[in-house]
Amino acid sequence: MAEKDIIDLRSDTVTLPTQEMMEAIKNAELGDDVLEEDPTVNRLENIAAKKMGKQAALLVTSGTQANLISLMANTNRGEQVILEAQSHIYWYEVGGISSIAGLFPKTVISRTGAPNPKDIQVAITPKDIHFPKPSLICLENTHNRHGGTVISPRQILAISKIAKTNKLKLYMDGARIFNASIALNVDVKKLAKHVDNLMFCLSKGLSCPVGSVIVGSIEFITKARKLRKVLGGGMRQAGIIAAPGIVALEKMIKRLKEDHENAAHLAKELSKIKGVTIDLNRVQTNIVNFEISNLGISDKKFIKKLKEKNILALTLDNNKVRMVTHRGIKKENIDKTINIIGNISN
Ligand SMILES: *Cc1c(COP(=O)(O)O)cnc(C)c1O
């Protein structure tokens, strides 16, 4: 992005703020947000809460901080949290769920990121002197490691019923919830409706430079605000972060469709390359995971060869490669990428 001829497919986090965002930053009305006096932050939080159909919202520094704060605000130390085995919280957040929140993670394996309600029911340990007390279920929508797969309102509802029956809270890591909303063609409120609280990232496909937002009840957000402070996330004139966030929520959501179309195009063309294995059913949003075991080249070498051609991608494990589409990627970039991968295989 910064360098024009680089095709950066590593993540949608590489998106740079739009001109309109830069203007909004420059013109933002500011105050001290620890004192809840930054009018731009307050406006963003109001817009976010309304958009999700929840009572309140809180701007935080990152998705990782949003998840950590939410874990802590939904539980007490020593309790059990049920989450999908490939979830971001479990894999990519430095184990903060245990080292900072003091929680015991219990994983549930799923095929595409949406846990089967029955498996969740089984994972909930009964009341017993030996077991940690289960208190929270976490969902991830879209699901990052599963390749940007979506969880539908119907699936969320089924899990929420189990949460209610067992008196557990239900939280959603919705880092890319707007991608899910666009892909499913449902209002994001419907995805938020049956969870107690959730977070989403401004800094990914929505193109903001910084920030994530937690949404939930007033009581939950009040707790979250205090936790944000103890974790060092209390910011002062945070309006400079909130201002592009407002632009994101008002103007950047609909265009995610373009990213999904580019991802679908990339996936379809990849599926025609001999040696590439890809499950097209799993390419539902802006993430494309594929396997290159039969290409006769290691994943590290594959990435290196792409890099020589100014194309950046990431490896997962087991010869898996990940490519993510975003505002900085146009259809012609996809075509060029396909061309180059086609030649690597030869
Ligand atoms: C990116 C991501 C996060 C963490 O966000 P950061 O801002 O990078 O800390 C959390 N959950 C999911 C599903 C993500 O994709």
Coordinates of C-alpha atoms and ligand atoms in Angstrom, one line a residue:
M1 CA 0.0 0.0 0.0
A2 CA 2.6 2.5 1.0
E3 CA 4.7 1.3 -1.9
K4 CA 2.4 1.2 -4.9
D5 CA 3.6 -1.9 -6.6
I6 CA 3.4 -4.1 -3.6
I7 CA 0.4 -6.4 -3.4
D8 CA 0.0 -6.9 0.3
L9 CA -2.3 -9.9 1.0
R10 CA -1.0 -10.5 4.6
S11 CA -4.0 -9.0 6.4
D12 CA -6.7 -6.3 6.1
T13 CA -4.9 -4.6 9.0
V14 CA -2.4 -3.1 6.5
T15 CA -5.1 -0.8 5.1
L16 CA -4.2 2.9 5.5
P17 CA -6.8 5.6 6.5
T18 CA -8.7 7.2 3.7
Q19 CA -8.3 10.9 2.9
E20 CA -11.7 11.5 4.5
M21 CA -10.5 9.9 7.7
M22 CA -7.4 12.1 7.7
E23 CA -9.6 15.1 7.4
A24 CA -11.8 13.9 10.2
I25 CA -8.8 13.4 12.4
K26 CA -7.6 16.9 11.7
N27 CA -11.0 18.4 12.5
A28 CA -12.0 16.3 15.4
E29 CA -13.4 18.0 18.5
L30 CA -11.4 16.8 21.4
G31 CA -11.5 16.4 25.2
D32 CA -10.2 14.1 27.9
D33 CA -11.7 10.7 27.4
V34 CA -10.7 9.3 30.8
L35 CA -13.0 12.0 32.1
E36 CA -15.5 10.9 29.4
E37 CA -15.3 14.4 28.0
D38 CA -14.1 13.7 24.4
P39 CA -17.2 14.5 22.3
T40 CA -15.8 12.6 19.3
V41 CA -15.3 9.4 21.3
N42 CA -18.7 9.8 22.9
R43 CA -20.2 10.1 19.4
L44 CA -18.4 7.0 18.1
E45 CA -19.5 5.0 21.1
N46 CA -23.1 6.1 20.7
I47 CA -23.1 5.3 17.0
A48 CA -21.6 1.9 17.7
A49 CA -24.0 1.0 20.4
K50 CA -27.0 1.9 18.3
K51 CA -25.7 0.1 15.3
M52 CA -25.4 -3.1 17.3
G53 CA -28.6 -2.6 19.2
K54 CA -26.9 -2.6 22.5
Q55 CA -27.0 0.0 25.4
A56 CA -23.4 1.2 25.4
A57 CA -20.0 1.0 23.8
L58 CA -16.4 1.6 24.7
L59 CA -13.5 2.5 22.4
V60 CA -10.3 0.5 23.2
T61 CA -6.8 0.3 21.7
S62 CA -7.0 -3.0 19.9
G63 CA -8.9 -6.2 19.3
T64 CA -6.7 -8.1 21.7
Q65 CA -7.4 -5.5 24.4
A66 CA -11.1 -5.7 23.6
N67 CA -11.1 -9.4 24.1
L68 CA -9.1 -9.3 27.3
I69 CA -11.3 -6.7 28.9
S70 CA -14.4 -8.5 27.8
L71 CA -13.2 -11.8 29.2
M72 CA -12.5 -10.1 32.5
A73 CA -15.7 -8.1 32.6
N74 CA -17.8 -11.3 32.0
T75 CA -16.1 -13.6 34.5
N76 CA -14.3 -14.0 37.8
R77 CA -10.7 -15.3 38.1
G78 CA -10.5 -19.1 38.1
E79 CA -13.6 -19.7 36.1
Q80 CA -13.9 -21.7 32.9
V81 CA -14.4 -20.2 29.5
I82 CA -15.6 -22.2 26.5
L83 CA -14.2 -21.3 23.1
E84 CA -13.6 -22.8 19.7
A85 CA -10.3 -24.6 19.4
Q86 CA -9.0 -22.4 16.6
S87 CA -10.1 -19.2 18.1
H88 CA -8.1 -16.0 18.0
I89 CA -8.3 -15.6 21.8
Y90 CA -6.8 -19.1 22.3
W91 CA -4.1 -18.8 19.6
Y92 CA -3.0 -15.3 19.0
E93 CA -3.5 -13.2 22.2
V94 CA -0.3 -14.3 24.1
G95 CA -2.3 -16.4 26.5
G96 CA -3.7 -13.3 28.2
I97 CA -6.8 -15.3 29.0
S98 CA -4.8 -17.2 31.5
S99 CA -1.8 -15.0 32.4
I100 CA -3.8 -11.8 32.9
A101 CA -7.5 -12.7 33.2
G102 CA -6.7 -15.9 35.3
L103 CA -9.2 -17.9 33.3
F104 CA -9.3 -21.6 32.4
P105 CA -9.9 -22.1 28.6
K106 CA -11.9 -25.1 27.5
T107 CA -11.8 -25.6 23.8
V108 CA -14.5 -27.1 21.5
I109 CA -13.4 -28.4 18.1
S110 CA -15.5 -27.5 15.1
R111 CA -15.3 -28.0 11.4
T112 CA -15.8 -24.4 10.2
G113 CA -15.6 -22.2 13.3
A114 CA -19.2 -22.4 14.4
P115 CA -19.3 -24.9 17.3
N116 CA -22.0 -27.5 17.4
P117 CA -24.3 -26.6 20.3
K118 CA -24.2 -30.2 21.5
D119 CA -20.4 -30.0 21.8
I120 CA -20.7 -26.8 23.8
Q121 CA -23.2 -28.5 26.1
V122 CA -20.8 -31.4 26.6
A123 CA -17.9 -29.0 27.3
I124 CA -19.8 -27.3 30.1
T125 CA -18.6 -29.0 33.3
P126 CA -21.3 -29.9 35.8
K127 CA -21.3 -28.5 39.3
D128 CA -18.7 -30.5 41.1
I129 CA -16.1 -29.9 43.7
H130 CA -13.4 -30.8 41.2
F131 CA -14.3 -28.5 38.3
P132 CA -13.7 -24.8 37.6
K133 CA -17.0 -23.0 37.4
P134 CA -18.0 -22.4 33.8
S135 CA -19.1 -18.8 33.2
L136 CA -18.6 -17.8 29.6
I137 CA -18.9 -19.0 26.0
C138 CA -17.0 -17.1 23.3
L139 CA -17.8 -17.2 19.6
E140 CA -15.7 -15.7 16.8
N141 CA -17.5 -14.2 13.8
T142 CA -16.1 -14.2 11.2
H143 CA -13.7 -16.9 12.2
N144 CA -10.1 -16.0 11.4
R145 CA -8.2 -19.3 11.5
H146 CA -11.0 -21.2 9.8
G147 CA -10.7 -18.8 6.9
G148 CA -13.2 -16.0 7.5
T149 CA -16.2 -18.3 7.9
V150 CA -19.4 -16.8 9.1
I151 CA -21.8 -17.8 11.9
S152 CA -25.4 -17.2 11.2
P153 CA -28.0 -15.6 13.5
R154 CA -29.7 -19.0 13.7
Q155 CA -26.5 -20.7 14.9
I156 CA -25.9 -18.0 17.4
L157 CA -29.4 -18.3 18.7
A158 CA -29.0 -22.1 19.3
I159 CA -25.8 -21.5 21.3
S160 CA -27.4 -18.6 23.2
K161 CA -30.1 -21.0 24.4
I162 CA -27.5 -23.3 25.9
A163 CA -25.8 -20.3 27.5
K164 CA -29.1 -19.2 29.1
T165 CA -30.0 -22.7 30.3
N166 CA -26.7 -23.0 31.9
K167 CA -26.6 -19.4 33.2
L168 CA -23.5 -18.6 31.2
K169 CA -22.6 -15.4 29.4
L170 CA -22.2 -15.4 25.7
Y171 CA -19.6 -13.1 24.1
M172 CA -18.6 -12.7 20.4
D173 CA -15.2 -11.8 19.1
G174 CA -16.6 -9.9 16.1
A175 CA -13.3 -8.4 14.9
R176 CA -14.7 -8.8 11.4
I177 CA -18.4 -8.8 12.3
F178 CA -19.3 -6.4 9.4
N179 CA -17.8 -8.9 7.0
A180 CA -20.2 -11.5 8.4
S181 CA -23.1 -9.0 8.1
I182 CA -22.3 -8.2 4.5
A183 CA -21.7 -11.9 3.5
L184 CA -24.9 -13.1 5.2
N185 CA -26.8 -10.0 4.0
V186 CA -28.2 -9.5 7.5
D187 CA -28.2 -6.4 9.7
V188 CA -25.4 -6.6 12.2
K189 CA -28.0 -6.1 14.9
K190 CA -29.3 -9.6 14.1
L191 CA -25.8 -11.0 14.7
A192 CA -25.4 -9.1 18.0
K193 CA -28.9 -9.8 19.3
H194 CA -28.4 -13.1 21.0
V195 CA -25.0 -12.5 22.5
D196 CA -24.6 -10.5 25.7
N197 CA -21.7 -8.5 24.4
L198 CA -19.2 -8.3 21.6
M199 CA -16.3 -6.4 20.1
F200 CA -15.4 -5.3 16.6
C201 CA -12.2 -3.9 15.0
L202 CA -12.1 -0.5 13.3
S203 CA -8.5 -1.2 12.3
K204 CA -9.0 -4.1 9.8
G205 CA -11.2 -4.0 6.7
L206 CA -12.8 -0.8 7.8
S207 CA -9.4 0.9 7.2
C208 CA -9.0 2.9 10.5
P209 CA -5.4 3.3 11.8
V210 CA -6.2 2.2 15.4
G211 CA -9.0 0.9 17.6
S212 CA -11.7 -1.6 18.5
V213 CA -15.0 -1.1 20.1
I214 CA -16.7 -3.2 22.8
V215 CA -20.5 -3.1 23.0
G216 CA -23.0 -4.4 25.6
S217 CA -25.2 -3.4 28.5
I218 CA -24.5 -0.3 30.5
E219 CA -23.5 -2.4 33.5
F220 CA -21.0 -4.4 31.4
I221 CA -19.5 -1.3 29.7
T222 CA -19.0 0.4 33.1
K223 CA -17.0 -2.6 34.2
A224 CA -15.1 -2.7 30.9
R225 CA -14.2 1.0 31.3
K226 CA -12.6 0.4 34.7
L227 CA -10.7 -2.6 33.3
R228 CA -9.5 -0.6 30.3
K229 CA -8.0 1.8 32.8
V230 CA -6.2 -0.8 34.9
L231 CA -4.8 -2.4 31.7
G232 CA -3.4 1.0 30.7
G233 CA -5.9 1.7 27.9
G234 CA -7.3 4.9 29.3
M235 CA -6.6 7.4 26.6
R236 CA -6.9 11.2 26.7
Q237 CA -7.8 13.0 23.5
A238 CA -8.8 9.8 21.9
G239 CA -11.1 11.7 19.5
I240 CA -8.3 11.5 17.0
I241 CA -8.8 7.7 17.0
A242 CA -12.6 7.9 17.2
A243 CA -13.0 10.4 14.3
P244 CA -11.9 7.9 11.6
G245 CA -14.0 5.3 13.4
I246 CA -17.1 7.3 12.8
V247 CA -16.1 7.6 9.1
A248 CA -15.6 3.8 9.1
L249 CA -19.1 3.1 10.5
E250 CA -20.8 5.5 8.2
K251 CA -19.0 4.9 5.0
M252 CA -16.7 1.9 4.9
I253 CA -19.0 -1.1 5.6
K254 CA -20.8 -1.5 2.3
R255 CA -17.6 -1.6 0.3
L256 CA -16.5 -4.8 2.1
K257 CA -18.6 -6.6 -0.5
E258 CA -15.9 -5.7 -3.0
D259 CA -13.3 -7.5 -0.8
H260 CA -15.5 -10.6 -0.7
E261 CA -15.8 -10.6 -4.5
N262 CA -12.1 -10.3 -4.9
A263 CA -11.5 -13.1 -2.4
A264 CA -14.0 -15.3 -4.2
H265 CA -12.3 -14.6 -7.5
L266 CA -8.9 -15.4 -6.0
A267 CA -10.2 -18.6 -4.5
K268 CA -11.9 -19.7 -7.7
E269 CA -8.8 -19.1 -9.8
L270 CA -6.5 -20.8 -7.2
S271 CA -8.7 -23.9 -7.3
K272 CA -7.8 -24.2 -11.0
I273 CA -4.0 -24.3 -10.3
K274 CA -2.6 -27.8 -10.1
G275 CA -1.1 -28.5 -6.7
V276 CA -3.2 -26.0 -4.9
T277 CA -5.9 -27.4 -2.6
I278 CA -8.7 -25.1 -1.5
D279 CA -12.2 -25.5 -0.1
L280 CA -14.3 -23.0 -2.0
N281 CA -17.2 -23.4 0.4
R282 CA -15.0 -22.0 3.2
V283 CA -14.2 -18.8 1.3
Q284 CA -17.2 -16.8 2.5
T285 CA -15.7 -13.3 3.2
N286 CA -12.3 -11.7 2.7
I287 CA -9.9 -14.5 3.8
V288 CA -8.6 -17.2 1.5
N289 CA -6.7 -20.1 3.1
F290 CA -5.3 -22.7 0.8
E291 CA -2.9 -25.7 1.0
I292 CA 0.2 -26.2 -1.2
S293 CA 1.5 -29.6 -0.2
N294 CA 1.1 -30.9 -3.8
L295 CA 2.9 -27.9 -5.4
G296 CA 6.3 -29.4 -4.7
I297 CA 7.5 -26.4 -2.7
S298 CA 7.6 -25.6 1.0
D299 CA 5.3 -22.9 2.3
K300 CA 8.3 -20.8 3.4
K301 CA 9.8 -21.0 -0.1
F302 CA 6.4 -20.3 -1.7
I303 CA 6.1 -17.1 0.4
K304 CA 9.7 -16.1 -0.5
K305 CA 9.1 -16.6 -4.2
L306 CA 5.9 -14.5 -4.0
K307 CA 7.8 -11.8 -2.1
E308 CA 10.4 -11.6 -4.9
K309 CA 7.5 -10.6 -7.1
N310 CA 6.3 -8.0 -4.6
I311 CA 3.4 -10.1 -3.4
L312 CA 3.1 -10.6 0.4
A313 CA 1.2 -13.4 2.1
L314 CA 1.4 -15.3 5.4
T315 CA 1.7 -19.0 6.2
L316 CA -0.4 -20.8 8.6
D317 CA 0.7 -24.2 9.7
N318 CA 1.0 -27.5 7.6
N319 CA 1.8 -25.9 4.2
K320 CA -1.2 -23.6 4.5
V321 CA -1.1 -20.1 3.0
R322 CA -3.4 -17.2 3.9
M323 CA -4.3 -14.3 1.7
V324 CA -6.6 -11.5 2.8
T325 CA -8.4 -9.0 0.5
H326 CA -9.0 -5.4 1.5
R327 CA -9.4 -1.8 0.2
G328 CA -5.8 -1.8 -1.0
I329 CA -6.4 -4.8 -3.3
K330 CA -8.0 -4.4 -6.7
K331 CA -9.2 -7.1 -9.1
E332 CA -6.1 -6.6 -11.3
N333 CA -3.9 -7.3 -8.3
I334 CA -5.7 -10.6 -7.9
D335 CA -5.2 -11.4 -11.5
K336 CA -1.5 -10.7 -11.3
T337 CA -1.2 -12.8 -8.1
I338 CA -2.9 -15.8 -9.8
N339 CA -0.6 -15.4 -12.8
I340 CA 2.5 -15.5 -10.6
I341 CA 1.3 -18.5 -8.5
G342 CA 0.5 -20.3 -11.7
N343 CA 4.1 -19.9 -12.8
I344 CA 5.5 -20.9 -9.4
S345 CA 3.8 -24.3 -9.8
N346 CA 5.3 -24.9 -13.2
Ligands
LIG1 C1 -7.3 -9.3 14.5 C2 -8.2 -10.1 15.4 C3 -8.2 -9.8 16.8 C4 -7.2 -8.9 17.5 O1 -7.1 -7.6 17.0 P1 -5.8 -6.8 17.2 O2 -6.3 -5.4 17.0 O3 -4.8 -7.2 16.2 O4 -5.3 -7.0 18.6 C5 -9.1 -10.5 17.6 N1 -9.9 -11.5 17.1 C6 -9.9 -11.7 15.8 C7 -10.9 -12.8 15.3 C8 -9.1 -11.1 14.9 O5 -9.1 -11.4 13.6

